XYZ file of C-alpha atoms in Angstrom:
660
model
C -129.635 -151.684 61.426
C -126.910 -150.770 58.946
C -127.783 -149.742 55.396
C -126.659 -152.978 53.731
C -128.833 -155.144 55.970
C -131.711 -152.743 55.341
C -131.134 -152.945 51.578
C -131.193 -156.740 51.701
C -134.416 -156.876 53.733
C -136.117 -154.218 51.576
C -135.239 -156.131 48.401
C -136.541 -159.378 49.856
C -139.790 -157.762 51.033
C -140.358 -155.958 47.713
C -139.847 -159.097 45.667
C -142.033 -161.231 47.904
C -144.854 -158.672 48.145
C -144.815 -158.142 44.369
C -145.115 -161.903 43.895
C -148.109 -161.977 46.230
C -149.683 -158.997 44.422
C -149.356 -160.878 41.132
C -150.886 -164.039 42.548
C -153.773 -162.103 44.140
C -154.627 -159.490 41.497
C -153.670 -161.292 38.271
C -153.868 -165.031 38.943
C -156.637 -164.745 41.585
C -154.736 -167.408 43.544
C -153.431 -165.915 46.834
C -151.081 -168.017 48.966
C -151.038 -165.895 52.156
C -153.794 -164.255 54.184
C -154.398 -160.495 54.367
C -152.951 -160.125 57.861
C -149.622 -161.715 56.895
C -149.440 -159.501 53.795
C -150.245 -156.362 55.824
C -147.523 -157.135 58.372
C -144.923 -157.494 55.602
C -146.086 -154.266 53.954
C -145.943 -152.398 57.263
C -142.385 -153.621 57.848
C -141.406 -152.427 54.364
C -142.940 -148.994 55.009
C -141.025 -148.791 58.294
C -137.681 -149.599 56.619
C -138.304 -147.190 53.720
C -139.087 -144.483 56.261
C -135.736 -145.086 57.978
C -133.799 -145.435 54.709
C -135.623 -143.338 52.050
C -132.608 -143.602 49.731
C -133.351 -147.339 49.376
C -136.883 -146.813 48.032
C -137.319 -148.946 44.889
C -139.350 -147.789 41.888
C -141.307 -151.052 42.017
C -141.966 -150.959 45.755
C -145.563 -151.993 46.622
C -145.737 -148.956 48.926
C -145.894 -146.738 45.824
C -149.366 -148.004 44.978
C -151.370 -146.161 47.639
C -151.308 -142.799 45.861
C -150.663 -139.425 47.406
C -148.811 -137.387 44.807
C -151.175 -134.546 43.911
C -150.841 -132.910 40.499
C -151.948 -129.475 39.344
C -152.145 -130.505 35.704
C -151.410 -133.437 33.385
C -148.472 -133.033 31.026
C -148.948 -133.973 27.371
C -147.500 -137.235 25.982
C -146.937 -137.756 22.251
C -147.496 -141.375 21.204
C -144.668 -142.738 19.046
C -147.107 -145.379 17.772
C -150.637 -144.146 17.147
C -153.252 -145.508 19.550
C -155.913 -145.940 16.887
C -159.497 -147.147 17.056
C -161.270 -149.991 15.255
C -164.170 -149.898 12.818
C -167.429 -150.951 14.485
C -169.710 -153.515 12.856
C -173.196 -154.460 14.026
C -174.246 -157.518 12.024
C -173.017 -160.957 11.001
C -173.190 -159.822 7.340
C -170.581 -157.150 8.068
C -168.352 -159.797 9.650
C -168.622 -161.954 6.511
C -167.740 -158.863 4.408
C -164.647 -158.300 6.542
C -163.617 -161.943 6.093
C -164.039 -161.760 2.288
C -161.765 -158.699 2.086
C -159.080 -160.386 4.199
C -159.280 -163.752 2.396
C -158.940 -162.081 -1.014
C -155.417 -161.125 0.038
C -154.580 -164.076 2.324
C -156.659 -167.220 1.978
C -154.882 -168.838 4.937
C -155.386 -165.934 7.363
C -156.218 -166.862 10.966
C -158.047 -164.668 13.452
C -157.808 -163.927 17.158
C -161.146 -163.194 18.841
C -161.193 -161.413 22.212
C -163.710 -159.461 24.328
C -163.820 -155.689 23.892
C -163.493 -154.223 27.387
C -165.583 -151.108 28.021
C -163.063 -148.869 29.749
C -160.379 -146.285 29.081
C -157.452 -147.088 26.763
C -153.974 -146.372 28.148
C -150.318 -146.828 27.236
C -147.756 -148.335 29.660
C -144.022 -147.855 29.021
C -141.199 -149.905 30.593
C -137.443 -149.336 30.448
C -135.200 -152.212 31.499
C -138.297 -153.913 32.843
C -139.368 -151.024 35.140
C -142.609 -149.057 34.690
C -141.629 -145.476 33.814
C -144.671 -143.812 32.260
C -148.362 -144.304 31.650
C -150.637 -142.126 29.545
C -154.170 -141.833 28.213
C -155.024 -142.490 24.573
C -156.189 -138.891 24.039
C -156.808 -138.338 20.335
C -154.594 -141.297 19.440
C -151.579 -139.078 18.772
C -151.312 -137.060 22.010
C -152.504 -138.145 25.456
C -151.908 -137.132 29.079
C -149.404 -138.420 31.624
C -151.306 -140.287 34.368
C -148.406 -142.375 35.707
C -149.120 -141.769 39.407
C -152.755 -142.808 39.058
C -151.861 -145.929 37.066
C -149.352 -146.998 39.734
C -152.291 -147.418 42.128
C -153.736 -150.228 39.964
C -152.319 -153.296 41.641
C -152.488 -155.585 38.588
C -150.109 -153.294 36.664
C -146.598 -154.691 37.264
C -144.132 -152.035 38.410
C -141.364 -154.424 37.326
C -141.616 -157.061 34.586
C -140.511 -160.666 34.874
C -138.057 -160.028 32.013
C -135.873 -156.901 31.922
C -136.480 -155.886 28.281
C -134.625 -152.722 27.187
C -137.968 -151.147 26.242
C -141.578 -152.138 25.730
C -144.766 -150.112 25.338
C -148.069 -151.925 25.745
C -151.675 -150.884 25.408
C -154.391 -151.823 27.840
C -157.917 -150.975 28.909
C -158.473 -149.656 32.433
C -161.897 -150.582 33.771
C -163.849 -150.502 36.999
C -165.087 -153.952 38.090
C -168.829 -154.133 38.693
C -168.383 -154.663 42.448
C -166.098 -151.624 42.708
C -168.609 -149.575 40.718
C -171.436 -150.548 43.065
C -169.323 -149.568 46.103
C -168.396 -146.194 44.572
C -172.021 -145.437 43.640
C -173.241 -146.444 47.130
C -170.666 -144.067 48.641
C -171.723 -141.255 46.291
C -175.390 -141.738 47.167
C -174.603 -141.782 50.882
C -172.692 -138.506 50.493
C -175.491 -136.943 48.472
C -173.301 -136.760 45.350
C -174.385 -137.318 41.756
C -173.472 -140.953 41.049
C -171.486 -142.129 38.036
C -173.723 -143.332 35.190
C -171.710 -146.433 34.348
C -168.370 -148.132 35.116
C -166.665 -146.653 32.049
C -167.407 -143.077 33.125
C -166.324 -143.999 36.632
C -162.990 -145.390 35.386
C -162.335 -142.359 33.186
C -163.168 -139.937 36.012
C -160.960 -141.837 38.457
C -157.933 -141.839 36.136
C -158.142 -138.064 35.689
C -158.121 -137.323 39.415
C -155.283 -134.973 40.286
C -154.963 -136.626 43.709
C -153.803 -140.199 43.113
C -155.196 -141.249 46.522
C -158.670 -140.833 45.042
C -157.756 -143.091 42.120
C -156.305 -145.617 44.598
C -159.632 -145.777 46.465
C -161.705 -146.589 43.376
C -160.672 -150.246 42.883
C -159.637 -149.930 39.226
C -158.189 -152.805 37.195
C -156.679 -153.307 33.725
C -156.437 -155.792 30.883
C -153.450 -155.471 28.528
C -154.164 -156.436 24.911
C -151.461 -155.114 22.580
C -147.718 -154.557 22.163
C -147.163 -151.059 20.729
C -143.332 -151.098 20.630
C -140.681 -153.578 21.781
C -136.881 -153.827 21.971
C -135.068 -157.009 22.919
C -137.559 -159.535 21.521
C -139.230 -160.395 18.211
C -142.929 -161.158 17.935
C -144.616 -162.428 14.763
C -148.268 -162.780 15.641
C -150.956 -161.408 17.940
C -151.511 -164.715 19.756
C -147.761 -164.980 20.358
C -147.660 -161.415 21.699
C -150.557 -162.042 24.123
C -148.873 -165.188 25.420
C -145.643 -163.203 25.830
C -147.431 -160.402 27.725
C -148.754 -163.014 30.157
C -145.198 -164.329 30.700
C -144.007 -160.789 31.454
C -146.542 -160.556 34.299
C -149.351 -158.532 32.724
C -153.032 -159.094 33.371
C -153.697 -159.987 29.740
C -157.069 -159.744 28.006
C -159.020 -162.860 29.093
C -160.545 -165.480 26.841
C -158.629 -164.672 23.659
C -158.837 -167.492 21.109
C -157.129 -168.284 17.798
C -159.501 -169.547 15.049
C -158.974 -170.376 11.379
C -162.393 -169.495 9.896
C -164.977 -166.744 10.070
C -167.605 -169.285 11.179
C -165.503 -170.224 14.196
C -164.861 -166.529 14.862
C -168.607 -165.774 14.856
C -169.242 -168.756 17.145
C -166.672 -167.337 19.577
C -168.239 -163.853 19.351
C -171.652 -165.377 20.183
C -170.109 -167.264 23.104
C -168.584 -164.060 24.510
C -171.927 -162.289 24.075
C -173.816 -164.974 25.969
C -171.389 -164.786 28.902
C -171.213 -161.000 29.264
C -173.882 -160.834 31.960
C -171.797 -163.137 34.162
C -168.505 -161.260 33.782
C -167.133 -159.083 36.602
C -166.361 -156.336 34.073
C -168.242 -154.559 31.298
C -167.756 -155.396 27.641
C -169.395 -153.562 24.749
C -168.448 -156.010 22.022
C -165.890 -158.480 20.726
C -162.843 -157.834 18.535
C -161.695 -159.983 15.601
C -158.085 -159.426 14.446
C -155.847 -160.972 11.810
C -153.251 -162.904 13.807
C -150.140 -162.664 11.571
C -148.250 -159.343 11.824
C -146.784 -159.635 8.307
C -150.291 -160.021 6.872
C -151.432 -156.981 8.870
C -148.648 -154.897 7.351
C -149.744 -155.920 3.824
C -153.421 -155.266 4.516
C -152.626 -151.780 5.859
C -155.133 -149.177 7.029
C -157.619 -146.620 5.798
C -157.304 -143.010 6.961
C -159.357 -143.959 10.051
C -159.102 -147.672 10.784
C -156.847 -150.714 10.252
C -158.117 -153.110 7.579
C -157.037 -156.161 9.596
C -159.519 -155.867 12.487
C -163.095 -154.914 13.320
C -165.072 -154.582 16.544
C -168.466 -156.289 16.701
C -170.890 -154.336 18.931
C -173.621 -156.221 20.788
C -177.082 -154.635 20.766
C -178.435 -153.699 24.215
C -180.803 -156.416 25.387
C -184.371 -155.262 26.079
C -187.235 -157.206 27.658
C -190.898 -156.545 28.468
C -192.339 -157.208 31.913
C -195.059 -156.010 34.295
C -194.487 -153.163 36.749
C -196.098 -154.468 39.942
C -195.291 -151.641 42.383
C -193.421 -148.369 42.842
C -191.404 -147.937 46.039
C -190.195 -144.567 47.315
C -186.799 -144.356 49.072
C -185.427 -141.329 50.914
C -181.762 -140.324 50.400
C -179.345 -138.411 52.658
C -180.353 -135.042 51.220
C -184.029 -135.946 51.643
C -184.679 -136.622 47.949
C -187.500 -139.097 47.334
C -186.388 -141.596 44.682
C -188.886 -143.933 42.957
C -187.966 -147.516 42.115
C -190.028 -149.811 39.909
C -190.720 -153.263 41.342
C -190.968 -155.637 38.363
C -192.053 -159.154 37.647
C -188.608 -160.801 37.481
C -187.110 -160.979 33.997
C -183.756 -162.392 32.790
C -181.770 -159.547 31.250
C -178.096 -159.326 30.160
C -177.123 -162.355 32.225
C -178.934 -161.572 35.475
C -182.470 -161.618 36.876
C -183.881 -158.092 37.117
C -186.725 -157.309 39.529
C -186.132 -153.583 40.194
C -185.381 -150.577 37.980
C -184.819 -146.860 38.512
C -187.592 -144.385 37.650
C -185.500 -141.244 38.387
C -188.189 -138.702 39.459
C -191.803 -137.542 39.037
C -191.049 -135.763 35.736
C -189.692 -139.008 34.252
C -192.804 -140.892 35.391
C -195.095 -138.220 33.894
C -193.149 -138.120 30.632
C -193.423 -141.902 30.160
C -196.949 -142.109 31.593
C -195.872 -144.851 34.014
C -198.243 -146.409 36.537
C -198.508 -149.580 38.586
C -199.731 -152.516 36.504
C -198.273 -151.282 33.185
C -196.328 -153.532 30.807
C -192.945 -151.816 30.340
C -189.738 -152.311 28.366
C -186.627 -152.646 30.522
C -182.922 -152.637 29.675
C -179.653 -152.253 31.548
C -178.001 -148.878 31.052
C -174.351 -149.629 30.380
C -175.247 -153.297 30.985
C -175.319 -152.472 34.712
C -178.245 -150.372 35.960
C -181.764 -151.552 35.023
C -183.989 -148.754 33.701
C -187.509 -148.468 32.303
C -187.462 -147.337 28.674
C -191.147 -147.013 27.835
C -194.663 -148.221 28.514
C -195.978 -150.841 26.075
C -199.404 -151.365 27.565
C -201.250 -149.003 29.913
C -203.550 -150.486 32.510
C -204.450 -147.187 34.114
C -205.840 -143.874 32.877
C -203.340 -141.869 34.932
C -199.665 -141.766 35.931
C -198.263 -142.572 39.358
C -198.177 -139.585 41.732
C -195.620 -139.075 44.516
C -196.953 -139.025 48.082
C -197.524 -135.624 49.717
C -195.712 -136.745 52.874
C -192.392 -138.496 53.489
C -192.933 -142.279 53.586
C -190.372 -142.525 56.385
C -191.284 -139.761 58.851
C -194.660 -138.395 57.667
C -193.394 -134.816 57.197
C -194.735 -132.781 54.288
C -192.501 -133.040 51.224
C -191.604 -130.083 49.011
C -190.546 -129.505 45.427
C -188.474 -126.382 45.046
C -188.657 -124.130 42.026
C -186.636 -125.283 38.966
C -185.880 -128.669 40.569
C -187.034 -132.119 39.475
C -186.446 -133.573 42.956
C -189.126 -133.872 45.610
C -187.634 -133.967 49.092
C -188.283 -134.318 52.807
C -186.760 -131.405 54.763
C -187.085 -132.921 58.245
C -183.486 -133.294 59.582
C -184.683 -136.006 62.011
C -186.134 -138.189 59.254
C -185.119 -141.788 60.134
C -184.454 -142.673 56.488
C -181.836 -139.940 56.286
C -180.245 -140.700 59.648
C -177.507 -143.144 58.578
C -176.415 -141.074 55.583
C -176.510 -137.862 57.635
C -174.393 -139.442 60.356
C -171.791 -140.698 57.863
C -171.542 -137.215 56.360
C -171.417 -135.588 59.809
C -168.441 -137.736 60.870
C -166.550 -137.539 57.543
C -163.106 -135.969 57.201
C -164.180 -132.612 55.727
C -166.980 -132.343 58.289
C -166.414 -133.162 61.990
C -163.555 -135.566 61.127
C -164.368 -138.148 63.814
C -161.712 -140.775 63.210
C -162.912 -144.290 63.962
C -166.571 -143.544 63.225
C -166.599 -144.821 59.659
C -169.720 -145.992 57.771
C -169.598 -149.599 59.015
C -169.213 -148.640 62.691
C -171.899 -145.956 62.459
C -174.273 -148.517 60.948
C -173.467 -150.946 63.787
C -174.157 -148.258 66.414
C -177.455 -147.302 64.731
C -178.560 -150.940 64.436
C -177.842 -151.480 68.144
C -179.623 -148.320 69.288
C -176.489 -146.498 70.479
C -177.196 -143.648 68.050
C -180.762 -142.648 67.158
C -180.082 -139.050 66.136
C -177.029 -136.918 65.329
C -176.531 -135.427 68.791
C -176.347 -138.952 70.282
C -172.753 -139.104 69.001
C -171.794 -136.758 71.831
C -173.606 -138.747 74.516
C -171.639 -141.920 73.704
C -169.387 -143.196 76.491
C -167.000 -146.107 76.746
C -169.379 -147.763 79.234
C -172.345 -147.527 76.825
C -170.373 -149.138 74.000
C -168.969 -151.869 76.279
C -172.448 -152.666 77.640
C -173.723 -153.194 74.070
C -171.241 -156.124 73.835
C -170.525 -155.562 70.160
C -168.271 -158.053 68.423
C -164.786 -156.744 67.624
C -164.925 -153.694 69.937
C -162.045 -153.892 72.413
C -161.127 -151.416 75.144
C -158.459 -149.676 73.048
C -160.654 -149.176 69.969
C -163.548 -147.940 72.121
C -161.311 -145.420 73.914
C -159.956 -144.214 70.554
C -163.492 -143.564 69.301
C -164.452 -141.630 72.447
C -161.219 -139.641 72.273
C -161.878 -138.717 68.643
C -165.448 -137.669 69.458
C -164.230 -135.409 72.276
C -161.552 -133.935 70.034
C -164.151 -133.042 67.392
C -166.006 -130.826 69.884
C -163.287 -128.193 69.415
C -163.623 -128.027 65.631
C -164.096 -124.694 63.947
C -167.642 -123.497 63.306
C -167.078 -123.910 59.570
C -166.617 -127.687 59.897
C -169.765 -127.963 62.001
C -171.819 -125.966 59.487
C -170.643 -128.252 56.688
C -171.364 -131.317 58.848
C -174.992 -130.228 59.274
C -175.541 -131.078 55.604
C -177.241 -127.845 54.574
C -178.244 -128.159 50.925
C -176.009 -126.354 48.396
C -173.458 -125.582 51.138
C -170.077 -127.235 50.622
C -167.031 -127.039 52.875
C -165.839 -123.724 51.413
C -169.249 -122.044 51.633
C -169.590 -123.265 55.235
C -166.263 -121.644 56.101
C -167.402 -118.390 54.498
C -170.490 -118.467 56.707
C -168.354 -119.068 59.794
C -165.831 -116.350 58.917
C -168.549 -113.790 58.214
C -170.901 -114.449 61.146
C -168.354 -115.799 63.691
C -170.946 -117.701 65.759
C -173.739 -120.224 65.255
C -176.263 -117.907 66.905
C -175.403 -115.162 64.398
C -175.741 -117.561 61.459
C -179.031 -119.009 62.695
C -180.589 -115.568 63.239
C -179.311 -114.038 59.977
C -181.817 -112.896 57.373
C -181.662 -114.068 53.783
C -180.401 -110.604 52.826
C -177.609 -110.817 55.420
C -176.470 -114.121 53.936
C -176.704 -112.800 50.368
C -174.217 -110.072 51.305
C -171.468 -112.698 51.607
C -169.290 -112.502 48.525
C -169.689 -115.799 46.676
C -173.235 -116.542 47.890
C -176.114 -116.588 45.436
C -179.849 -116.562 45.940
C -180.246 -120.367 46.075
C -177.454 -120.804 48.635
C -178.771 -117.983 50.827
C -182.308 -119.345 50.705
C -181.103 -122.836 51.561
C -179.248 -121.603 54.672
C -182.190 -119.446 55.759
C -184.674 -122.314 55.298
C -182.465 -124.717 57.267
C -182.304 -122.418 60.294
C -186.027 -121.618 60.021
C -186.794 -125.269 60.767
C -187.434 -125.860 64.508
C -185.885 -129.334 64.209
C -182.587 -127.781 63.032
C -182.542 -125.356 65.955
C -183.238 -128.205 68.386
C -180.316 -130.196 66.934
C -177.950 -127.225 67.341
C -179.163 -126.606 70.914
C -178.475 -130.253 71.828
C -175.030 -130.190 70.214
C -174.123 -127.037 72.146
C -175.347 -128.557 75.428
C -173.042 -131.509 74.761
C -170.006 -129.241 74.477
C -169.675 -128.786 70.682
C -167.970 -125.499 69.774
C -170.342 -122.958 68.191
C -167.841 -120.233 67.317
C -165.348 -119.492 64.579
C -161.744 -120.206 65.531
C -160.291 -118.149 62.683
C -158.183 -115.222 63.814
C -157.600 -112.144 61.681
C -154.119 -110.807 62.457
C -154.664 -107.638 60.459
C -156.603 -106.519 57.391
C -153.776 -106.017 54.885
C -155.526 -108.320 52.371
C -159.048 -107.067 53.076
C -161.102 -107.138 49.879
C -158.344 -108.994 48.012
C -158.873 -112.326 46.231
C -156.036 -114.794 45.666
C -155.886 -117.829 43.365
C -153.261 -120.507 44.108
C -151.852 -122.561 41.236
C -148.899 -124.863 40.589
C -146.784 -126.710 43.157
C -145.852 -124.589 46.189
C -142.571 -125.500 47.890
C -142.636 -123.378 51.070
C -146.312 -123.814 51.970
C -149.061 -126.373 51.695
C -152.011 -124.872 49.840
C -154.139 -125.095 52.959
C -151.449 -123.188 54.898
C -151.211 -120.455 52.270
C -155.006 -120.129 52.193
C -155.101 -119.906 55.994
C -152.471 -117.148 56.005
C -154.375 -115.166 53.372
C -157.587 -115.454 55.377
C -155.800 -114.487 58.605
C -154.948 -111.191 56.899
C -158.539 -110.570 55.853
C -158.264 -111.901 52.285
C -159.958 -114.801 50.555
C -159.045 -117.497 48.052
C -160.837 -118.642 44.925
C -160.444 -121.712 42.725
C -160.807 -119.837 39.425
C -159.174 -116.788 37.828
C -161.375 -113.890 36.723
C -161.188 -110.127 36.306
C -162.056 -109.870 40.013
C -158.885 -111.800 40.999
C -156.247 -109.550 42.612
C -153.288 -111.953 42.824
C -152.334 -115.334 41.409
C -149.779 -117.098 43.612
C -147.959 -119.336 41.114
C -145.759 -122.274 42.059
C -143.828 -124.671 39.838
C -145.577 -126.160 36.808
C -148.441 -123.659 36.957
C -150.819 -124.322 34.095
C -153.967 -122.842 32.577
C -154.736 -120.585 35.552
C -151.392 -118.827 35.079
C -152.094 -118.444 31.358
C -155.501 -116.943 32.081
C -154.041 -114.577 34.688
C -151.508 -113.279 32.152
C -154.222 -112.900 29.514
C -156.417 -110.891 31.908
C -153.525 -108.820 33.254
C -153.928 -110.165 36.800
C -150.893 -109.653 39.061
C -148.868 -112.885 39.331
C -146.654 -113.342 42.404
C -144.050 -115.924 43.350
C -143.690 -117.617 46.732
C -140.814 -115.269 47.544
C -142.997 -112.232 46.806
C -145.822 -113.734 48.840
C -143.358 -114.219 51.700
C -142.527 -110.505 51.606
C -146.227 -109.585 51.601
C -146.945 -111.574 54.789
C -143.937 -110.405 56.821
């Protein structure tokens, strides 16, 4: 295909896919199915790969993420991204109305929901998205353009090519996305986000935009900050105009001409908040006319032409009828209150978290008590307090795991009570998902859904069963959707994982307190699984970077007969038990490197591998113990700290000389 034909097809595909994105993510009215969309997107990716010079700034392929940053550059806001004064009562709303009506008796208001998310600025030149930034302190924020591009409801190109427009919006995580993210965190044994707002904020500040792309974020745009090429005279007019441009505009905004109507609308929004797919923490009332706003002005903190009404958290009393104990991937026993159903914040609540034994003791909670319940962040039901005790004591955790019957333990300085049996059935699914994950054994094709299917159908009953799977076994199970090619791909990936380095296997075993880096240190120091499993706590403590808790955790894991049986079975099924790392020479022995900035000649993983092959090690933070900081382009705070501490800073060219 010649370049002109490619240009024409790329333009057609981009325009059509962007139209479908708008219909799906903004209008919620798709006109094609997912398969048809995916085929078009794949064709576009293929053409852009052949003709990279034809890549458009608004191409849908730019939404998947992938550009990793080392730091976020500062952005000065030409128009301050201010905040609104909060009010908490109807009396305060009447006071606001009196102040406005003293100046303008005919003032009208726009009432809209106040989205509980993270405020951002979006800038467009000639209709094309060029920069996005956080609010920061209102005057200076951070450039998060690459992460914002992954939000599919943000148009990369507007319907009208204005010379310039800057808009303000609120990025949020829909409730369904939040539940998926939290489920994934719990499965991986990670600390879950507390609420969707924290989740959205954490996702937008990810330095790898692929992470942001996986979080299912969305946005509502609610204000024009600056504009060239059009004149707007009121807030309602500006919101209508933003919708015409293709933005996902704040929903349910309404123009009213009296404070009574405004309060009625605020009450209406409050009553509906439990049924919304996103979190709100209030409603905003704004003077509509821009000329009136200019006359009303601002205080040193807030505009005088708007206030934000905050809804009180809804609390209800109900009876706690039972306490159930669930077992997580890391063996932690988590208590859940089973409640007499109660309607709370728009939904019926029958279960609430009780956190741990200390929380239960502190509140004096027991079965049969009358308790007060609310939704933390309007999402997660929690027990606040006991209103009426019906028992002289508090609930006590069982001494044995409710799933496998093994004795449970509570380690020193920890609130968690856990089961340490690696064969515990309750932990099986989560352990398997971790075992097969990318940073662990990296078994492509064995994702969470397929693992769950295999467990449900008895193909996998324990970790080592992964390596006894055959194509015949899977075919005989007659599972829906499993064809010959997909089955062979799974088996091939399983066989490939047998050759993984010892470090990946150690991480896959899910030893508490041992992440991927610590697992690699174990592998590099002991070289074989037998050496690791027979090491004393003191031997493990001698590894630079290991503390007492980590060493004890490793020692305890390999002191468990069940762990040794698992390793024996894995080895018998052909899984590599030795370190694959090769030390070429010891020129960097005892030396610690920190990598910072964007490296041009090496990937970070490659540079780290080279350093380790010469006997050195890498660290993620700069300290007095750091020997070298390898600094690439746009190196940030780590470079500053290295200079302050007098640590030797080297360039890629100098590093190249050192490894010749």
